[in-house]
Amino acid sequence: MDTLTETWPRNEAPRTTADWQAADRAHHLHSFTDPAVIRDKGSRIITGAEGCHVIESDGRRILDGMAGLWCVNVGYGRPELADAAHAQMTALPYYNNHFQSATPSMIALAEVLAELTPDGINHFTFANSGSEANEVIIRLARYYWQLKGQPHKRTIISRTLAYHGSTVATSSLGGMPLMHDNDGGVLPQITHIEHPHWYVNGGDLTPAQYGLKAAQALEARILELGADTVAAFIAEPIQGAGGVIVPPETYWPEIQRICKTYDVLLIADEVICGFGRTGSWFGSQTIGIEPDFMPMAKGLSSGYIPVAAVGVHDRIFDVIERGGLWPHGYTYSGHPVACAVALANIAIIKRENLVARVRDDIGPYFQSRLEDLAQSHPLVGERRGVGLMAALQLVRNKATREVCTPEDNAAIFCRETCYDKGLIARAVGQSMVMSPPLTITRNEINDMVAILTRALDATAQKLGYI
Ligand code: PMP
């Protein structure tokens, strides 16, 4: 008999998986999902979670190698975060930051973030998602140049395969062709340069040479457009949803030089890299850059509640401070409950030394286990990653760096096989991607690698490699 699953509200009768799937099919439009899959196969109903595992409606435990959507940094099942929400909701469930108001948890969160972010980032504005945070930045960057008497500096340069959100403006800001094709193309005053992935784009250049070349594409684009029209360059320190793309070491110093030379603001999208994922509090610290804006979300609350923030450098704030009323705000900017949960989440990351753990212990272990797999497996051409984010590039030929094609369907097959065997990993293009909670243990990493190896074997067999 099908397992019965609790409902919400709890006083309703329990339902089976099939009941949930039927109601889901009848009424729910899923994100990033082909509705035909829901119609034909039904959705996977997740009813609980604990540590690094999620629990399906039939009671099966699955190792969550993606920490939800790269966000559950402290792992599942932390009563402290629920307690923080409860206490704040009891004391003050809502007030806002418009018209001269503020609440203690939003002030305290801004104060803590100023301590953790790179020098010079000392003011924060809040939002409810990474997309909303990037929307604010588009407005703020253009507003800044307007106040500086350069209203033509409006174009934002981004990168192919970037991900910056799903709203009208941020889907254009991202560099995912699928998202542009569905929406009539890219908005004006947004343009993209190549993503710095040496393995695929580097040809005969060394990684160092290619890193410079990829960065200099920014200079070329600025010169082509005219520096007096370019407001900002946006990039994830390490591209996440595009496939964990770690640029060669020469890339970021050159990008920083170019931004300074042409007076182009640098936006470091920390939505994935922030809060310990790369072994520093922020990816900008790992790669050594000084951004003007830092959007952050996900790990800010470990996904327990929607909240996002934008760090603003003093040099920007000093101008905005003199500009008069800033006509922007969301009803839930700096929601007191979300900020209280974020504070409690940051307190856990600090107390359990999770950032140092990723840098010195579990991150290197994770990367070295995957590197061994990459070295030994015929289907894997490259392991790339930093801290607790990594990708394995699936290839047809290791020697020539010929990657699998979409027709091979290798990554999707491998992802589905992983799921069947009890691991959530992601297929991005022709790569397998992982980004587990920062609390993951060595044993759980061993489990991950064991399942992944079996799934890669099955994929290689299907492709006729072994
Ligand atoms: N920026 C980056 C780097 C992201 O990875 C994401 C989400 N995956 C976003 C922005 C958008 O965040 P949200 O889904 O919270 O709107």
PDB file of N, CA, C and O in Angstrom, residues 88-89 92-97 103 330-332 335-337:
ATOM      1  N   GLN A  88      10.774  35.864  16.112  1.00  0.00           N
ATOM      2  CA  GLN A  88      10.604  37.139  15.415  1.00  0.00           C
ATOM      3  C   GLN A  88       9.145  37.339  14.999  1.00  0.00           C
ATOM      4  O   GLN A  88       8.588  38.431  15.115  1.00  0.00           O
ATOM      5  N   MET A  89       8.513  36.267  14.562  1.00  0.00           N
ATOM      6  CA  MET A  89       7.119  36.394  14.114  1.00  0.00           C
ATOM      7  C   MET A  89       6.208  36.734  15.281  1.00  0.00           C
ATOM      8  O   MET A  89       5.223  37.457  15.123  1.00  0.00           O
ATOM      9  N   LEU A  92       7.435  40.671  16.227  1.00  0.00           N
ATOM     10  CA  LEU A  92       7.126  41.651  15.169  1.00  0.00           C
ATOM     11  C   LEU A  92       7.079  40.907  13.840  1.00  0.00           C
ATOM     12  O   LEU A  92       8.116  40.656  13.236  1.00  0.00           O
ATOM     13  N   PRO A  93       5.897  40.509  13.386  1.00  0.00           N
ATOM     14  CA  PRO A  93       5.831  39.676  12.187  1.00  0.00           C
ATOM     15  C   PRO A  93       6.165  40.453  10.919  1.00  0.00           C
ATOM     16  O   PRO A  93       6.626  39.878   9.944  1.00  0.00           O
ATOM     17  N   TYR A  94       5.903  41.730  10.937  1.00  0.00           N
ATOM     18  CA  TYR A  94       6.153  42.500   9.722  1.00  0.00           C
ATOM     19  C   TYR A  94       6.345  43.960  10.060  1.00  0.00           C
ATOM     20  O   TYR A  94       5.595  44.520  10.851  1.00  0.00           O
ATOM     21  N   TYR A  95       7.339  44.541   9.539  1.00  0.00           N
ATOM     22  CA  TYR A  95       7.368  45.965   9.249  1.00  0.00           C
ATOM     23  C   TYR A  95       8.411  46.183   8.177  1.00  0.00           C
ATOM     24  O   TYR A  95       9.176  45.282   7.862  1.00  0.00           O
ATOM     25  N   ASN A  96       8.431  47.360   7.601  1.00  0.00           N
ATOM     26  CA  ASN A  96       9.233  47.549   6.385  1.00  0.00           C
ATOM     27  C   ASN A  96      10.305  48.609   6.574  1.00  0.00           C
ATOM     28  O   ASN A  96      10.433  49.196   7.655  1.00  0.00           O
ATOM     29  N   ASN A  97      11.047  48.847   5.523  1.00  0.00           N
ATOM     30  CA  ASN A  97      12.128  49.830   5.596  1.00  0.00           C
ATOM     31  C   ASN A  97      11.862  51.050   4.718  1.00  0.00           C
ATOM     32  O   ASN A  97      12.780  51.765   4.342  1.00  0.00           O
ATOM     33  N   THR A 103      13.791  47.920  11.178  1.00  0.00           N
ATOM     34  CA  THR A 103      13.513  47.005  12.285  1.00  0.00           C
ATOM     35  C   THR A 103      14.842  46.417  12.762  1.00  0.00           C
ATOM     36  O   THR A 103      15.806  46.347  11.984  1.00  0.00           O
ATOM     37  N   TYR A 330      10.756  47.027  -2.204  1.00  0.00           N
ATOM     38  CA  TYR A 330       9.784  45.941  -2.250  1.00  0.00           C
ATOM     39  C   TYR A 330       9.064  45.918  -0.903  1.00  0.00           C
ATOM     40  O   TYR A 330       9.662  46.235   0.135  1.00  0.00           O
ATOM     41  N   THR A 331       7.823  45.504  -0.901  1.00  0.00           N
ATOM     42  CA  THR A 331       7.077  45.414   0.361  1.00  0.00           C
ATOM     43  C   THR A 331       7.855  44.609   1.399  1.00  0.00           C
ATOM     44  O   THR A 331       7.860  44.926   2.580  1.00  0.00           O
ATOM     45  N   TYR A 332       8.528  43.573   0.904  1.00  0.00           N
ATOM     46  CA  TYR A 332       9.214  42.664   1.838  1.00  0.00           C
ATOM     47  C   TYR A 332      10.723  42.858   1.894  1.00  0.00           C
ATOM     48  O   TYR A 332      11.436  41.975   2.368  1.00  0.00           O
ATOM     49  N   HIS A 335      12.512  41.915   5.272  1.00  0.00           N
ATOM     50  CA  HIS A 335      11.441  41.363   6.115  1.00  0.00           C
ATOM     51  C   HIS A 335      12.024  40.917   7.459  1.00  0.00           C
ATOM     52  O   HIS A 335      13.033  40.188   7.487  1.00  0.00           O
ATOM     53  N   PRO A 336      11.423  41.330   8.572  1.00  0.00           N
ATOM     54  CA  PRO A 336      12.055  41.031   9.865  1.00  0.00           C
ATOM     55  C   PRO A 336      12.241  39.543  10.138  1.00  0.00           C
ATOM     56  O   PRO A 336      13.244  39.144  10.742  1.00  0.00           O
ATOM     57  N   VAL A 337      11.293  38.716   9.696  1.00  0.00           N
ATOM     58  CA  VAL A 337      11.424  37.276   9.963  1.00  0.00           C
ATOM     59  C   VAL A 337      12.571  36.704   9.124  1.00  0.00           C
ATOM     60  O   VAL A 337      13.412  35.934   9.620  1.00  0.00           O
TER      61      VAL A 337
END
